[in-house]
Short mmCIF file of C-alpha atoms and ligand atoms in Angstrom, two decimals:
data_model
loop_
_atom_site.label_atom_id
_atom_site.label_comp_id
_atom_site.label_asym_id
_atom_site.label_seq_id
_atom_site.Cartn_x
_atom_site.Cartn_y
_atom_site.Cartn_z
CA MET A 168 -103.97 -42.27 -175.24
CA GLU A 169 -102.24 -40.39 -172.45
CA VAL A 170 -103.57 -41.26 -169.00
CA VAL A 171 -104.86 -38.04 -167.50
CA LYS A 172 -104.16 -37.67 -163.79
CA ILE A 173 -105.91 -34.83 -162.05
CA ARG A 174 -103.56 -32.60 -160.14
CA ILE A 175 -104.64 -30.25 -157.36
CA PHE A 176 -103.05 -26.83 -156.99
CA ILE A 177 -103.82 -24.31 -154.30
CA ASP A 178 -104.94 -20.90 -155.53
CA SER A 179 -103.45 -18.84 -152.74
CA SER A 180 -100.50 -16.69 -151.74
CA LYS A 181 -100.96 -17.31 -148.02
CA LEU A 182 -98.13 -19.29 -146.45
CA ASP A 183 -100.32 -20.86 -143.77
CA GLU A 184 -102.80 -22.12 -146.39
CA ILE A 185 -100.06 -23.48 -148.64
CA LYS A 186 -98.48 -25.22 -145.61
CA LYS A 187 -101.80 -26.74 -144.57
CA ALA A 188 -102.63 -28.13 -148.02
CA HIS A 189 -99.07 -29.37 -148.51
CA SER A 190 -98.88 -31.12 -145.16
CA ALA A 191 -102.06 -33.04 -146.05
CA GLY A 192 -100.02 -34.60 -148.88
CA ILE A 193 -102.46 -33.66 -151.63
CA LEU A 194 -100.78 -30.61 -153.10
CA ASP A 195 -99.35 -30.61 -156.63
CA GLY A 196 -98.72 -26.90 -157.16
CA VAL A 197 -99.49 -23.29 -156.29
CA THR A 198 -101.04 -20.48 -158.33
CA THR A 199 -100.79 -16.84 -157.33
CA ASN A 200 -101.92 -13.62 -158.96
CA PRO A 201 -101.73 -9.92 -157.97
CA SER A 202 -105.11 -10.10 -156.22
CA LEU A 203 -104.04 -13.11 -154.13
CA ILE A 204 -100.71 -11.46 -153.27
CA LYS A 205 -102.67 -8.36 -152.23
CA ALA A 206 -104.83 -10.49 -149.89
CA ALA A 207 -101.74 -12.18 -148.41
CA VAL A 208 -99.95 -8.85 -147.85
CA LYS A 209 -103.06 -7.42 -146.20
CA ALA A 210 -103.27 -10.43 -143.88
CA LEU A 211 -99.62 -9.92 -142.86
CA LYS A 212 -100.04 -6.17 -142.32
CA ASP A 213 -103.21 -6.76 -140.28
CA ARG A 214 -101.09 -8.94 -137.99
CA GLY A 215 -98.62 -6.05 -137.66
CA GLU A 216 -95.91 -7.82 -139.66
CA ASN A 217 -93.56 -6.13 -142.10
CA VAL A 218 -93.72 -7.29 -145.69
CA ASP A 219 -90.55 -8.19 -147.53
CA MET A 220 -92.15 -9.21 -150.81
CA SER A 221 -89.09 -10.90 -152.25
CA GLY A 222 -88.46 -12.91 -149.08
CA TYR A 223 -92.13 -13.80 -148.85
CA ILE A 224 -92.24 -15.17 -152.41
CA LYS A 225 -89.05 -17.11 -151.75
CA GLU A 226 -90.70 -18.72 -148.72
CA ILE A 227 -93.62 -19.83 -150.91
CA LEU A 228 -91.20 -21.30 -153.43
CA MET A 229 -89.25 -23.19 -150.77
CA LEU A 230 -92.42 -24.47 -149.16
CA ALA A 231 -93.60 -25.79 -152.52
CA LYS A 232 -90.19 -27.13 -153.61
CA GLY A 233 -90.70 -29.71 -156.34
CA LEU A 234 -94.14 -28.31 -157.23
CA PRO A 235 -94.87 -25.63 -159.83
CA VAL A 236 -95.59 -22.15 -158.49
CA SER A 237 -97.11 -19.58 -160.86
CA LEU A 238 -96.09 -15.93 -160.46
CA GLU A 239 -97.80 -13.34 -162.62
CA VAL A 240 -96.27 -10.49 -164.65
CA ILE A 241 -97.63 -6.99 -164.14
CA GLY A 242 -96.66 -5.41 -167.48
CA THR A 243 -99.37 -5.04 -170.09
CA THR A 244 -97.35 -4.79 -173.29
CA TYR A 245 -95.21 -7.40 -175.06
CA ASP A 246 -91.96 -5.66 -174.02
CA GLU A 247 -93.02 -5.24 -170.41
CA MET A 248 -94.21 -8.82 -170.11
CA ILE A 249 -90.96 -10.15 -171.56
CA GLU A 250 -89.01 -7.97 -169.13
CA ASP A 251 -91.18 -9.01 -166.15
CA GLY A 252 -91.16 -12.67 -167.17
CA LYS A 253 -87.36 -12.79 -167.40
CA LYS A 254 -86.98 -10.87 -164.14
CA ILE A 255 -89.40 -13.14 -162.28
CA TYR A 256 -87.73 -16.27 -163.63
CA ASP A 257 -84.12 -15.08 -163.11
CA THR A 258 -84.81 -13.80 -159.59
CA PHE A 259 -87.00 -16.55 -158.27
CA ASN A 260 -86.40 -19.77 -160.19
CA PRO A 261 -82.93 -20.29 -158.64
CA VAL A 262 -84.62 -20.54 -155.21
CA ALA A 263 -86.28 -23.92 -155.77
CA GLY A 264 -86.45 -24.42 -159.56
CA ASN A 265 -90.24 -24.37 -159.61
CA VAL A 266 -91.31 -21.04 -161.14
CA TYR A 267 -93.94 -20.79 -163.87
CA VAL A 268 -94.53 -17.32 -165.28
CA LYS A 269 -98.15 -16.32 -165.61
CA ILE A 270 -99.02 -14.31 -168.71
CA PRO A 271 -102.49 -12.99 -169.59
CA VAL A 272 -103.71 -14.38 -172.90
CA ASN A 273 -104.53 -10.83 -173.99
CA PRO A 274 -103.33 -7.86 -171.91
CA SER A 275 -105.65 -5.30 -173.54
CA PHE A 276 -107.91 -3.06 -171.49
CA GLU A 277 -110.19 -2.49 -174.46
CA GLU A 278 -111.09 -4.36 -177.64
CA ASP A 279 -109.22 -2.21 -180.18
CA SER A 280 -106.07 -1.54 -178.14
CA GLY A 281 -103.84 -2.87 -180.92
CA LYS A 282 -102.14 -5.29 -178.53
CA ASN A 283 -104.45 -8.30 -178.65
CA PHE A 284 -101.49 -10.51 -179.65
CA ASP A 285 -99.01 -9.21 -177.06
CA GLY A 286 -99.79 -12.01 -174.60
CA ILE A 287 -99.48 -14.76 -177.19
CA MET A 288 -96.22 -13.27 -178.56
CA ALA A 289 -94.81 -13.02 -175.02
CA ILE A 290 -95.80 -16.64 -174.33
CA LYS A 291 -94.05 -17.74 -177.51
CA GLU A 292 -90.89 -15.79 -176.76
CA LEU A 293 -90.59 -16.71 -173.08
CA SER A 294 -91.43 -20.38 -173.60
CA SER A 295 -88.86 -20.58 -176.42
CA MET A 296 -86.29 -19.43 -173.80
CA GLY A 297 -87.28 -22.45 -171.69
CA ILE A 298 -89.42 -20.47 -169.23
CA PRO A 299 -92.58 -22.44 -168.42
CA ILE A 300 -95.73 -20.39 -168.89
CA ASN A 301 -99.15 -20.47 -167.31
CA CYS A 302 -101.46 -18.57 -169.66
CA THR A 303 -104.11 -16.87 -167.57
CA LEU A 304 -107.46 -15.09 -167.98
CA VAL A 305 -108.69 -17.62 -170.54
CA PHE A 306 -112.39 -17.25 -171.32
CA THR A 307 -112.73 -18.95 -174.72
CA PRO A 308 -111.49 -22.24 -176.18
CA GLU A 309 -109.88 -20.32 -179.05
CA GLN A 310 -107.78 -18.31 -176.61
CA ALA A 311 -106.65 -21.61 -175.09
CA LEU A 312 -105.85 -23.04 -178.51
CA LEU A 313 -103.65 -20.07 -179.46
CA ALA A 314 -101.91 -20.18 -176.07
CA ALA A 315 -101.15 -23.87 -176.60
CA LYS A 316 -99.88 -23.12 -180.10
CA ALA A 317 -97.59 -20.45 -178.63
CA GLY A 318 -96.09 -23.02 -176.23
CA ALA A 319 -97.83 -22.41 -172.90
CA SER A 320 -97.36 -25.23 -170.38
CA PHE A 321 -100.70 -24.48 -168.71
CA VAL A 322 -103.83 -22.70 -169.89
CA SER A 323 -106.09 -21.39 -167.14
CA PRO A 324 -109.78 -21.14 -168.02
CA PHE A 325 -111.52 -19.04 -165.32
CA ALA A 326 -114.58 -21.21 -164.77
CA GLY A 327 -116.23 -19.27 -161.93
CA ARG A 328 -115.86 -15.93 -163.68
CA ILE A 329 -117.63 -17.24 -166.81
CA ASP A 330 -120.51 -18.30 -164.57
CA ASP A 331 -120.47 -14.83 -162.96
CA TYR A 332 -120.53 -13.21 -166.40
CA ILE A 333 -123.43 -15.31 -167.69
CA ARG A 334 -125.43 -14.59 -164.55
CA SER A 335 -124.72 -10.88 -164.45
CA GLN A 336 -125.42 -10.45 -168.18
CA ASN A 337 -128.85 -11.97 -167.54
CA GLY A 338 -129.68 -10.04 -164.39
CA ILE A 339 -129.33 -13.04 -162.06
CA GLU A 340 -128.24 -12.30 -158.52
CA PHE A 341 -125.71 -14.68 -156.98
CA ASN A 342 -123.12 -15.19 -154.31
CA LYS A 343 -119.56 -15.99 -155.32
CA SER A 344 -119.65 -19.60 -154.15
CA ASP A 345 -123.13 -20.43 -155.53
CA TYR A 346 -123.28 -23.55 -157.67
CA PHE A 347 -123.78 -22.96 -161.40
CA PRO A 348 -124.97 -25.98 -163.43
CA ALA A 349 -122.24 -27.36 -165.66
CA ASP A 350 -124.85 -28.06 -168.36
CA GLY A 351 -126.07 -24.50 -168.31
CA TYR A 352 -128.54 -22.31 -166.50
CA GLU A 353 -132.09 -22.45 -167.81
CA GLN A 354 -134.04 -19.23 -167.92
CA GLY A 355 -137.52 -19.75 -169.33
CA GLU A 356 -137.06 -22.01 -172.35
CA LYS A 357 -133.50 -21.07 -173.09
CA ILE A 358 -130.09 -22.06 -171.77
CA LEU A 359 -128.00 -18.98 -171.05
CA GLU A 360 -124.63 -18.75 -172.74
CA ASP A 361 -121.64 -16.63 -173.59
CA ASN A 362 -120.95 -17.09 -177.28
CA GLY A 363 -121.60 -20.84 -177.19
CA ILE A 364 -120.19 -21.43 -173.70
CA VAL A 365 -122.95 -22.42 -171.27
CA SER A 366 -120.84 -22.56 -168.08
CA GLY A 367 -117.30 -22.34 -166.79
CA ILE A 368 -117.14 -26.11 -166.74
CA ASP A 369 -118.37 -26.20 -170.33
CA LEU A 370 -115.42 -23.93 -171.19
CA VAL A 371 -113.03 -26.40 -169.52
CA GLY A 372 -114.70 -29.31 -171.38
CA GLN A 373 -114.58 -27.60 -174.77
CA ILE A 374 -110.86 -26.87 -174.33
CA ARG A 375 -110.33 -30.55 -173.39
CA VAL A 376 -112.14 -31.70 -176.57
CA ILE A 377 -110.16 -29.34 -178.81
CA PHE A 378 -106.84 -30.33 -177.23
CA ASN A 379 -107.77 -34.00 -177.66
CA ASN A 380 -108.76 -33.37 -181.31
CA TYR A 381 -105.28 -32.08 -182.05
CA GLY A 382 -103.31 -34.33 -179.73
CA ILE A 383 -102.20 -31.37 -177.60
CA THR A 384 -100.65 -32.96 -174.54
CA GLU A 385 -97.78 -30.58 -173.78
CA THR A 386 -100.21 -27.88 -172.67
CA LYS A 387 -102.21 -28.82 -169.59
CA VAL A 388 -105.75 -27.59 -168.92
CA LEU A 389 -105.69 -25.90 -165.52
CA ALA A 390 -109.24 -25.20 -164.34
CA ALA A 391 -109.11 -21.95 -162.35
CA SER A 392 -111.58 -19.71 -160.53
CA ILE A 393 -113.22 -22.76 -158.95
CA ARG A 394 -115.64 -21.73 -156.24
CA ASN A 395 -117.12 -24.89 -154.67
CA PRO A 396 -116.39 -28.63 -154.38
CA ARG A 397 -119.04 -29.65 -156.90
CA GLN A 398 -117.42 -27.42 -159.51
CA ALA A 399 -114.06 -29.05 -158.68
CA ARG A 400 -115.65 -32.47 -159.29
CA GLU A 401 -117.14 -31.27 -162.56
CA ALA A 402 -113.78 -29.88 -163.68
CA ALA A 403 -112.38 -33.39 -163.19
CA LEU A 404 -115.32 -34.90 -165.09
CA ALA A 405 -114.75 -32.40 -167.91
CA GLY A 406 -111.16 -33.65 -168.20
CA ALA A 407 -109.14 -30.85 -166.60
CA ASP A 408 -105.54 -31.95 -166.04
CA ILE A 409 -105.31 -29.65 -163.02
CA ALA A 410 -107.73 -27.77 -160.81
CA THR A 411 -106.46 -24.84 -158.78
CA LEU A 412 -108.59 -24.41 -155.69
CA PRO A 413 -108.81 -21.85 -152.91
CA MET A 414 -108.24 -23.27 -149.41
CA ASP A 415 -111.92 -23.19 -148.45
CA VAL A 416 -112.76 -25.36 -151.46
CA ILE A 417 -109.90 -27.78 -150.70
CA ASP A 418 -111.21 -28.03 -147.14
CA SER A 419 -114.75 -28.73 -148.26
CA LEU A 420 -113.73 -31.51 -150.68
CA LEU A 421 -113.82 -33.95 -147.77
CA VAL A 422 -116.93 -32.82 -145.96
CA HIS A 423 -120.19 -34.77 -146.07
CA TYR A 424 -122.92 -34.93 -143.43
CA LYS A 425 -123.16 -38.73 -143.60
CA THR A 426 -119.39 -39.13 -143.15
CA ILE A 427 -119.60 -37.10 -139.93
CA GLU A 428 -122.69 -38.96 -138.76
CA GLY A 429 -121.04 -42.31 -139.52
CA MET A 430 -117.91 -41.31 -137.59
CA LYS A 431 -119.97 -40.43 -134.53
CA LYS A 432 -121.86 -43.73 -134.63
CA PHE A 433 -118.75 -45.90 -135.19
CA THR A 434 -117.01 -44.07 -132.33
CA GLU A 435 -119.97 -44.60 -129.99
CA ASP A 436 -120.02 -48.31 -130.82
CA ILE A 437 -116.40 -49.09 -129.90
CA VAL A 438 -116.46 -51.95 -127.38
CA PRO A 439 -113.74 -51.96 -124.66
CA GLU A 440 -112.18 -55.16 -126.07
CA TYR A 441 -111.58 -53.45 -129.39
CA ALA A 442 -110.21 -50.30 -127.74
CA GLU A 443 -107.82 -52.40 -125.61
CA LEU A 444 -106.52 -54.11 -128.69
CA LEU A 445 -105.48 -50.74 -130.08
CA GLU A 446 -104.36 -49.48 -126.65
CA ARG A 447 -106.84 -46.58 -126.61
O1 G3P B 88 -106.81 -18.76 -160.37
C1 G3P B 88 -107.67 -17.71 -160.72
C2 G3P B 88 -108.39 -17.23 -159.56
O2 G3P B 88 -107.54 -16.71 -158.57
C3 G3P B 88 -109.53 -16.34 -159.81
O3 G3P B 88 -110.49 -16.78 -158.94
O4 G3P B 88 -112.56 -16.77 -157.68
O5 G3P B 88 -111.32 -14.63 -158.09
O6 G3P B 88 -112.49 -15.76 -159.94
P1 G3P B 88 -111.78 -15.93 -158.64
#
């Protein structure tokens, strides 16, 4: 059996955040999407800076040299996604050789759009050209299975957004970072679910089981839309190969009241002889 090593990506397009996570020595990759790019551009404009999008993306790629960086297409048909995917890869991969093209598993805006397979076909075509693909907006294990079959390198189940969906479908109010139980949310006697998925972490776990059943090792399970450190832990327990985390979640991975309390006490108790030894 393959030894699964959890990898941590940062889900951000902000250079300062990517730098911070990278300099801590714990970063294994970067994921971006149009919403994250929008937030990064806004932050730059708010500081009065001009935005050269191409140069900005190149800076991210250089910063993360040696680590995969996902950049998303904007087209919503097979042809557009192939065109965008090739353009993204040809323009940006030469910078540091670390570009993954992000393709939505299904680019439809409605159920009967007639293009449910456009994402999968684009994944198959682009990956057959040697372009590594991160298949995004995955909300069911069967979407993940088809993406793996098409040759995606990563599949990205959106854990937090499944939890949002289950809560909002059942009239539960919540804040974005609120914890959602991995084993499901009990309302009265019943566990809430979305077509057999009881939480975002359950989605990650079901994909893991299916991939294990079929020996799928080329496609990595990248747990995305992770909102708090406990969910990051549970993604690891569920067998995610990778978790992509926003900076605030990365920061909070190391915080515990008793660690802080212990630090204060140990620091108070340093005797001069010990301090001298370490020249402090
Ligand atoms: O990686 C996907 C992510 O950016 C979506 O996160 O928190 O907006 O659902 P969120």
